[in-house]
Amino acid sequence: MRRLRMRSSIDNCLTYGLVIVAYVVIRLLLAGGNISYALQGQLVPITVYIVMAVSLNLTVGVLGELSLGHAGFMSIGAFSGAITATLLELLADTTSTTWIRLGFSMPWLRLSLAMLIGGIFAGIFGFLVGVPVLRLHGDYLAIVTLAFGEIIKNVMSILYVGYDANGIRVSMDSANALKLDEGGTIIVNGPMGVIGITKLSSFTAGFILILITLIIVLNLINSRAGRAIKAVRDDKIATESVGISVWRYRMMAFVISATLAGAAGALYALNYSSVVARKFDFNTSILVLVFVVLGGMGNIRGSIIAATVLTVLPEVLRAFNEYRMLTYAVILIVVMLVRNNATLQHVFRQVGARLSKSLPIRRKGGEV
Amino acid sequence: MNESISKTKMVPLPSHAIIPERDASQRPILEVYRLGINFGGLVAVEDFNIAVGRTEICGLIGPNGAGKTTIFNLLTKVYQPTSGAILLDGKDTSNMNTAQINRAGIARTFQNIRLFPSLSVEDNVKIGLHNEIGYSMATGILRLPAFYKAERRAKERVMELLDLFDMTHLASHRAGSLPYGAQRRLEFVRALATNPKLLLLDEPAAGMNPSETEELMSNIEKIRDQFQIAIMLIEHDMRLVMGICEGIAVLNYGQIIAKGTPKEIQTNPLVIEAYLGKKKGDQVC
Ligand SMILES: Nc1ncnc2c1ncn2[C@@H]1O[C@H](COP(=O)(O)OP(=O)(O)O)[C@@H](O)[C@H]1O
Ligand SMILES: [Mg+2]
């Protein structure tokens, strides 16, 4: 029989430690000029995908519900966050109020507010998706989130948003339909997505978002609400029989998951000069799901490692040039086989045990 | 071993139910009138009436498929009744769902054990204490002082409850890895943690050996005496039923065919014919 006490707090310390050490090491390498230009460009996306994977793990691993539209929430966060950042900047440029000008000319404040607004919008959409679905028994969430992701992608592709002296204008038709004044600015231009973004994201901002995500998710998991969420995963009827509303905790996990994805989306969008809705498609949802599955259901540290390795891997594999995607696919398949094959797992564990005899508890799977 | 019980006198109520004399001055904790359900065409339970006294241990027996578990599922709203009324502590429960029923005072165990297998024994009981612990999600995420205080108190309560069944040494084990008997006891503890007024036990002695059953019997009486709650149990082990139940209802094909004290039930010709008569001796099914 396995002992679970104390393990979770040691586990959490390891997770925070891993993230902090990785951040410090990368900072040092950056300072020494030891990171390739291509890899530098991947640093913010890595932090984004870590937050995406950890937040999806809350729904898939901890709550035990399949979501196939996590990129949809990322998209909502990206668009609302980028629009927010651009509007704040325009406001800072045009306002006559000193404190607004000074305040919103600070990039970190615009970035923080953009991530906050991105998260809130994604959370609201999470709630709206959850209302009809989460009351039902059965696996309807997968289908509905799949459809949600596609709908968001298509709606965002025909969205036009502009800003002029008269305020914000929105259209689903064309940029002309916005009827902007002379000095007006187009912020979202249909299929071209959000344009003219001022790059605000940084590796440090991503690192801070990861820490906030970890604090929210890990503290939630190890509290009263988190226990209820895990109870729902293990047995819904038993959960209700002890007086816990299954609907409430399904909703809580799903909305928090969507909110964090929205914040990650905002961080992602503000890393580029423009961002298109096509980026947040089904493939992206599946990619994040792959991170979660390979990292281990409910295993937060696993999600972090999987998201990092699988985002960096294609860059590293550039050396193999035309065999790059093939190698990537082979590595994915091998990892998946190892994770699901008892014999191979046994072999790996034996090797692992020999390598680290000092560890008293052998971990298996990813229970939190 | 249970003198107080053997002296129990059952008194009739206006609804033709019977409850122990000591509870008769108060309203029964549970009153069920003409409860029924059918699944498609199959009538699983029909015209089921019962009243349970506030500190009564009562038994629900009958052959397999008689509808006993279905009655527990109706009482806890896992199934919606097609007819009848259920009053808990005098209050109509028709608009309540399963979770609300528990908060109103009914806790239960399941015939096929339903624990939270991937969680520790301690967490299983803490989930039972969920509504008592009561701090908000934000308090938990922000790790406010109220979080630590409530968690510390919850932990103490968990240990007290586990101690009732000598299970404190198992607190950190995974619930799913416990032996069968311990899982049954853990389910009992978890139900008790919700602070019920009425506890429903579905075949609590299933899979237990005679000495474990003996221990379970004294535990059930101990819990009743200590917590002053009513316990309704489904059980095939006649030594247990006849040993600790004050009132017994016998179910066959979804209908009550007899109600009474253990003595009355044992000598009831209908029961003997439908049930006990199949086998001489006390182990049925
Ligand atoms: N959800 C259901 N759907 C259809 N039939 C059911 C359902 N639950 C129970 N039944 C039927 O109701 C009858 C009583 O079952 P049950 O209450 O489990 O009996 P027991 O007295 O052994 O606990 C059985 O015939 C069973 O097949
Ligand atoms: Mg049954």
Short mmCIF file of C-alpha atoms and ligand atoms in Angstrom, two decimals, chain B residues 39 42 44 62-71 73 79 111 202-203 234 236 251, ligand 1:
data_model
loop_
_atom_site.label_atom_id
_atom_site.label_comp_id
_atom_site.label_asym_id
_atom_site.label_seq_id
_atom_site.Cartn_x
_atom_site.Cartn_y
_atom_site.Cartn_z
CA PHE B 39 -38.34 1.26 -14.81
CA LEU B 42 -40.96 -3.08 -14.58
CA ALA B 44 -39.41 -2.26 -8.98
CA GLY B 62 -35.73 -9.68 1.22
CA PRO B 63 -34.44 -11.92 -1.55
CA ASN B 64 -32.09 -10.60 -4.24
CA GLY B 65 -33.86 -8.33 -6.70
CA ALA B 66 -36.65 -7.55 -4.22
CA GLY B 67 -36.03 -3.80 -4.57
CA LYS B 68 -34.09 -3.02 -1.39
CA THR B 69 -31.26 -1.08 -3.00
CA THR B 70 -33.81 0.67 -5.20
CA ILE B 71 -35.50 1.97 -2.03
CA ASN B 73 -31.74 5.02 -4.24
CA TYR B 79 -33.69 7.64 -8.67
CA GLN B 111 -23.79 -2.19 -2.01
CA ASP B 202 -26.49 -1.31 2.02
CA GLU B 203 -25.24 -4.81 2.89
CA ILE B 234 -30.09 -3.87 4.18
CA HIS B 236 -28.64 -10.83 4.13
CA LEU B 251 -39.62 -6.91 0.90
N1 LIG C 1 -31.71 1.54 -13.02
C1 LIG C 1 -32.49 0.45 -13.19
N2 LIG C 1 -33.06 0.21 -14.37
C2 LIG C 1 -33.84 -0.87 -14.57
N3 LIG C 1 -34.11 -1.76 -13.62
C3 LIG C 1 -33.57 -1.58 -12.40
C4 LIG C 1 -32.74 -0.47 -12.11
N4 LIG C 1 -32.34 -0.55 -10.81
C5 LIG C 1 -32.91 -1.65 -10.32
N5 LIG C 1 -33.67 -2.28 -11.25
C6 LIG C 1 -34.44 -3.50 -11.07
O1 LIG C 1 -35.17 -3.35 -9.88
C7 LIG C 1 -35.24 -4.59 -9.20
C8 LIG C 1 -34.75 -4.42 -7.77
O2 LIG C 1 -33.35 -4.27 -7.74
P1 LIG C 1 -32.54 -3.96 -6.41
O3 LIG C 1 -33.22 -2.84 -5.72
O4 LIG C 1 -31.14 -3.78 -6.79
O5 LIG C 1 -32.71 -5.31 -5.60
P2 LIG C 1 -32.09 -5.74 -4.22
O6 LIG C 1 -33.26 -6.00 -3.33
O7 LIG C 1 -31.32 -6.99 -4.46
O8 LIG C 1 -31.21 -4.64 -3.72
C9 LIG C 1 -34.42 -5.57 -9.99
O9 LIG C 1 -35.30 -6.34 -10.79
C10 LIG C 1 -33.56 -4.72 -10.85
O10 LIG C 1 -33.25 -5.34 -12.05
#
